[in-house]
C-alpha positions as a printed Julia matrix, in Angstrom:
155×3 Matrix{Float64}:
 26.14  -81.86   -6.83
 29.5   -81.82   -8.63
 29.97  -79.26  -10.75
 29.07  -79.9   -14.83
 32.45  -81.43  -16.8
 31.56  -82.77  -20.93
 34.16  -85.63  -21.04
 34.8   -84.66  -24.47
 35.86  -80.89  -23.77
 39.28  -82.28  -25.54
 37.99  -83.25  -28.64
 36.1   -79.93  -28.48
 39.01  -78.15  -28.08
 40.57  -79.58  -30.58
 37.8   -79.71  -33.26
 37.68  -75.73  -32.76
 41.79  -75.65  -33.06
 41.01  -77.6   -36.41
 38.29  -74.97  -37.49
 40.86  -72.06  -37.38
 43.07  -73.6   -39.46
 40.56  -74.66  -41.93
 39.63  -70.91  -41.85
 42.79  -69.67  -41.99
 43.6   -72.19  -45.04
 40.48  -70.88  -47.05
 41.07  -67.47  -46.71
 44.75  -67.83  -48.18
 43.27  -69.93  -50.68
 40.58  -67.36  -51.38
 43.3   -64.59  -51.36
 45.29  -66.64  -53.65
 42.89  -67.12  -55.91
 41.88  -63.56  -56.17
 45.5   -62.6   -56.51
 45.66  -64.73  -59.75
 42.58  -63.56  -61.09
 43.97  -59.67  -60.77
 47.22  -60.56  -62.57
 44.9   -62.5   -65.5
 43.21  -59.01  -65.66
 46.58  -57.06  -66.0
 47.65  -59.6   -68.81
 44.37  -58.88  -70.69
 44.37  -54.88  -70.27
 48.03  -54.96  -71.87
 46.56  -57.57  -74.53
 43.81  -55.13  -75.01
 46.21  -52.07  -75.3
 48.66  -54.17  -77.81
 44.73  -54.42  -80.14
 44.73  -50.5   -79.87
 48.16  -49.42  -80.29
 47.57  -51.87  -83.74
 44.38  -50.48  -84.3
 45.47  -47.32  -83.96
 49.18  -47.75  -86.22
 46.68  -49.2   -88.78
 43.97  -46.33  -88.9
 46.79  -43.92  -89.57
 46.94  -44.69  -92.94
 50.69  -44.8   -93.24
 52.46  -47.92  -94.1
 53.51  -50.71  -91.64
 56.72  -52.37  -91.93
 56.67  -56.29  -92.35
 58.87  -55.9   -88.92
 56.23  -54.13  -87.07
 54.0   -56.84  -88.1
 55.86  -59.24  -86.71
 56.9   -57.49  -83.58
 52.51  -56.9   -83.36
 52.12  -61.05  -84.15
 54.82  -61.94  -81.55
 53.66  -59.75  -78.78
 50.12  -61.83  -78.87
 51.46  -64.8   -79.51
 53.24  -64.52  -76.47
 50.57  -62.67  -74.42
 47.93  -65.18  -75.71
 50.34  -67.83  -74.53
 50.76  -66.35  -71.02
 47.25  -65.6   -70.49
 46.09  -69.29  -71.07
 48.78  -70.04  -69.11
 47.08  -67.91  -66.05
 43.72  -69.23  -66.9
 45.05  -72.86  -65.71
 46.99  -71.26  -63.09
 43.13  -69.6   -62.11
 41.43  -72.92  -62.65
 43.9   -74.67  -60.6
 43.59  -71.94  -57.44
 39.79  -72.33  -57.84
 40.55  -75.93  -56.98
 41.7   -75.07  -54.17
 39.75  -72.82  -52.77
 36.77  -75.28  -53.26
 38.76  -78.13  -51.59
 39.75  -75.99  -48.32
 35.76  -74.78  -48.1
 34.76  -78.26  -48.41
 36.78  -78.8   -45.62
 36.05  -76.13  -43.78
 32.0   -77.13  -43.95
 33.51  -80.76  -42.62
 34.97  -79.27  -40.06
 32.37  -76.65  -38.94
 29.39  -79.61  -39.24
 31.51  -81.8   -36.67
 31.96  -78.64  -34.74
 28.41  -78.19  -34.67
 27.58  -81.76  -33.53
 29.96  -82.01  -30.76
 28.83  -78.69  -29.46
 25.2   -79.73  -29.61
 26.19  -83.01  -27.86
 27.4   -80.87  -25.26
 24.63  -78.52  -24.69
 22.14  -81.66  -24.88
 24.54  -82.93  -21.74
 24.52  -79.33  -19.79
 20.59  -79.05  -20.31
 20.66  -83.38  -19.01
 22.99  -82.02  -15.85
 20.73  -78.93  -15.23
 17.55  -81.78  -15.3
 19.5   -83.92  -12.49
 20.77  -81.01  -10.8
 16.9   -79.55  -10.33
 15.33  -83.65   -9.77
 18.39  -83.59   -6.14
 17.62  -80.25   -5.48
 13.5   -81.53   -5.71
 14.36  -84.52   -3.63
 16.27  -82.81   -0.97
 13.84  -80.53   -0.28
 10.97  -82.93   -0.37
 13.04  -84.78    1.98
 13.56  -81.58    4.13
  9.96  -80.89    4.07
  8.83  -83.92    4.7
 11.34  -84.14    7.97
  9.34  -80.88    9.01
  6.15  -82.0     8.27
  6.45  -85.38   10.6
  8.57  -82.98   13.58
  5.15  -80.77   13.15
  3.1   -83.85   13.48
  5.2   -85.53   16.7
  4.53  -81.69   18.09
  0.59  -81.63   17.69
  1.23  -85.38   18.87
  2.98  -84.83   22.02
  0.83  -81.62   23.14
């Protein structure tokens, strides 16, 4: 019997090229993503030690300028601004990395089907394979069984 070829060993090949990249895509998304979440986190430890160097100017007890105050408002103003700023820029990357593993279960489910499709066709071959090698030696025995049976014949 020939020996066991699935006709669509291309597409397999192919499919599992595809699933790589899909892998590869969500892990850069996933770094990404936790990339921008670490630099939200640095912009809300330096809004959080802005509060305390204010909390702590104020508990002093000596007297702020009206420049100091407005140096304190601009600073978060501006960090406020930059930090909803990064939550888009998080929300957007989040996106992302839900769009590349929604791809990547696509990918992976076709995977799986064309792979089971081809393990249905091996376990088919192996059935045919085992039904000739049957036959042949039913044939073969049978051949022996009627040269037996001229023998007894004969004598």
């Amino acid at each position: 019997m020939k020996k066991f070829r699935f006709q669509l060993e291309t597409l397999l090949r192919v499919t599992r090229s595809k699933k790589e990249d899909a892998e590869v895509a969500f892990a850069k998304a996933s770094r990404d993503l936790e990339d921008r979440r670490a630099h939200m986190q640095i912009l809300l430890d330096e809004m959080q030690r802005g509060q305390r160097d204010y909390e702590a100017i104020s508990k002093e007890g000596k007297r702020v300028t009206v420049g100091r105050l407005m140096d304190f408002h601009s600073f978060f103003a501006w960090k406020r601004e930059q930090i909803e700023m990064q939550q888009q820029i998080v929300l957007t990357a989040k996106a992302e990395r839900q769009k590349r593993l929604k791809e990547l279960m696509e990918v992976m489910s076709y995977l799986k089907s064309i792979e089971q499709l081809k393990e249905k066709r091996y376990q088919e071959y192996k059935a045919q394979a085992l039904a000739e090698e049957q036959k042949a030696l039913d044939e073969i025995g049978l051949q022996l069984y009627m040269r037996n049976g001229k023998a007894r014949d004969a004598s």
